[in-house]
mmCIF file of C-alpha atoms in Angstrom:
data_model
loop_
_atom_site.group_PDB
_atom_site.id
_atom_site.type_symbol
_atom_site.label_atom_id
_atom_site.label_comp_id
_atom_site.label_asym_id
_atom_site.label_seq_id
_atom_site.Cartn_x
_atom_site.Cartn_y
_atom_site.Cartn_z
ATOM 1 C CA MET R 162 -11.986 12.062 -4.109
ATOM 2 C CA ALA R 163 -9.192 11.382 -1.636
ATOM 3 C CA ALA R 164 -6.290 9.008 -2.084
ATOM 4 C CA ARG R 165 -3.139 7.904 -0.331
ATOM 5 C CA ILE R 166 0.323 7.331 -1.746
ATOM 6 C CA TYR R 167 2.603 4.819 -0.091
ATOM 7 C CA GLN R 168 5.474 2.469 -0.881
ATOM 8 C CA LYS R 169 4.668 -1.230 -1.091
ATOM 9 C CA PRO R 170 6.029 -3.191 1.889
ATOM 10 C CA LYS R 171 7.892 -6.456 1.628
ATOM 11 C CA ASN R 172 5.735 -9.561 1.711
ATOM 12 C CA ALA R 173 5.964 -11.128 5.167
ATOM 13 C CA MET R 174 5.610 -14.646 3.792
ATOM 14 C CA GLN R 175 8.597 -14.510 1.441
ATOM 15 C CA SER R 176 12.175 -13.325 1.711
ATOM 16 C CA GLY R 177 12.301 -11.655 -1.716
ATOM 17 C CA LYS R 178 12.035 -7.911 -2.169
ATOM 18 C CA ALA R 179 10.566 -7.800 -5.686
ATOM 19 C CA GLY R 180 8.216 -4.890 -6.244
ATOM 20 C CA THR R 181 9.025 -3.162 -2.960
ATOM 21 C CA GLY R 182 10.417 -0.104 -4.730
ATOM 22 C CA ASP R 183 7.059 0.717 -6.345
ATOM 23 C CA TRP R 184 4.793 3.472 -5.066
ATOM 24 C CA VAL R 185 1.034 2.906 -4.928
ATOM 25 C CA LEU R 186 -1.776 5.422 -5.324
ATOM 26 C CA GLU R 187 -4.892 3.965 -3.721
ATOM 27 C CA PHE R 188 -8.269 5.674 -3.360
ATOM 28 C CA GLU R 189 -9.899 5.817 0.050
ATOM 29 C CA GLN R 190 -13.379 4.428 0.590
ATOM 30 C CA SER R 191 -16.130 6.999 0.208
ATOM 31 C CA GLU R 192 -18.889 4.624 1.249
ATOM 32 C CA ALA R 193 -19.154 2.169 4.114
ATOM 33 C CA ARG R 194 -19.166 -1.554 3.384
ATOM 34 C CA ARG R 195 -22.296 -3.510 4.123
ATOM 35 C CA ALA R 196 -23.130 -7.203 4.283
ATOM 36 C CA ASP R 197 -25.216 -8.761 1.538
ATOM 37 C CA PRO R 198 -28.304 -10.315 3.154
ATOM 38 C CA LEU R 199 -28.361 -13.368 0.877
ATOM 39 C CA MET R 200 -24.709 -14.431 0.592
ATOM 40 C CA GLY R 201 -23.180 -12.658 3.576
ATOM 41 C CA TRP R 202 -20.401 -11.098 1.473
ATOM 42 C CA THR R 203 -19.338 -7.567 2.246
ATOM 43 C CA GLY R 204 -19.330 -4.952 -0.452
ATOM 44 C CA SER R 205 -20.198 -1.416 -1.381
ATOM 45 C CA GLY R 206 -21.139 0.657 -4.400
ATOM 46 C CA ASP R 207 -17.792 2.454 -4.304
ATOM 47 C CA THR R 208 -15.874 1.362 -7.420
ATOM 48 C CA GLN R 209 -12.966 3.758 -6.805
ATOM 49 C CA ALA R 210 -11.821 1.626 -3.858
ATOM 50 C CA GLN R 211 -10.933 -1.136 -6.338
ATOM 51 C CA VAL R 212 -8.472 1.062 -8.260
ATOM 52 C CA ARG R 213 -4.780 0.724 -7.378
ATOM 53 C CA LEU R 214 -2.178 2.489 -9.521
ATOM 54 C CA THR R 215 1.561 1.781 -9.260
ATOM 55 C CA PHE R 216 4.373 4.208 -10.085
ATOM 56 C CA PRO R 217 8.156 3.789 -10.065
ATOM 57 C CA THR R 218 8.745 6.948 -7.976
ATOM 58 C CA LYS R 219 6.912 9.014 -5.390
ATOM 59 C CA ASP R 220 7.221 12.140 -7.536
ATOM 60 C CA GLU R 221 5.441 10.496 -10.473
ATOM 61 C CA ALA R 222 2.587 9.389 -8.213
ATOM 62 C CA LYS R 223 2.252 12.897 -6.784
ATOM 63 C CA ALA R 224 2.388 14.440 -10.282
ATOM 64 C CA TYR R 225 -0.427 12.128 -11.418
ATOM 65 C CA ALA R 226 -2.556 13.108 -8.428
ATOM 66 C CA ASP R 227 -1.932 16.808 -9.050
ATOM 67 C CA LYS R 228 -2.693 16.484 -12.778
ATOM 68 C CA TYR R 229 -6.122 14.945 -12.172
ATOM 69 C CA GLY R 230 -7.028 16.996 -9.078
ATOM 70 C CA ILE R 231 -6.841 14.114 -6.613
ATOM 71 C CA ALA R 232 -6.256 15.131 -2.997
ATOM 72 C CA ALA R 233 -3.516 12.680 -2.040
ATOM 73 C CA ARG R 234 -1.702 12.166 1.251
ATOM 74 C CA ILE R 235 1.802 10.745 1.108
ATOM 75 C CA HIS R 236 2.667 8.209 3.800
ATOM 76 C CA ALA R 237 6.382 8.196 4.536
ATOM 77 C CA THR R 238 8.206 4.896 4.401
ATOM 78 C CA PRO R 239 9.687 3.916 7.768
ATOM 79 C CA PRO R 240 13.462 3.464 7.753
ATOM 80 C CA LYS R 241 14.629 -0.091 7.259
ATOM 81 C CA SER R 242 16.722 -1.478 10.089
ATOM 82 C CA LEU R 243 18.875 -4.537 9.661
ATOM 83 C CA LYS R 244 19.266 -6.734 12.719
ATOM 84 C CA LEU R 245 22.641 -8.425 12.511
ATOM 85 C CA GLN R 246 22.705 -11.595 14.532
ATOM 86 C CA ALA R 247 25.092 -14.502 14.684
ATOM 87 C CA TYR R 248 24.250 -18.051 15.649
ATOM 88 C CA ALA R 249 26.729 -17.845 18.536
ATOM 89 C CA ASP R 250 24.606 -15.081 20.122
ATOM 90 C CA ASN R 251 22.040 -17.755 21.092
ATOM 91 C CA PHE R 252 24.513 -19.213 23.620
ATOM 92 C CA ARG R 253 25.589 -16.065 25.467
#
């Protein structure tokens, strides 16, 4: 049972940053997805892939994984860079 721990990114469709400080523990797929012959939907018998746990800190997520014997990889959050730009820069 493998999982990954990462920090939720900001939604690209909105300017708000609500919920971006949370850390997510998400299980990796253990079974390939396959298409249903009747409806055409994709799915698998892997129910662990539907589980997504959120934690306020990375340490709490790692402690949970260690407590229950889950092999978890932590994905580092890339540094945030702020691009300062003025309207007058369009006319240089």
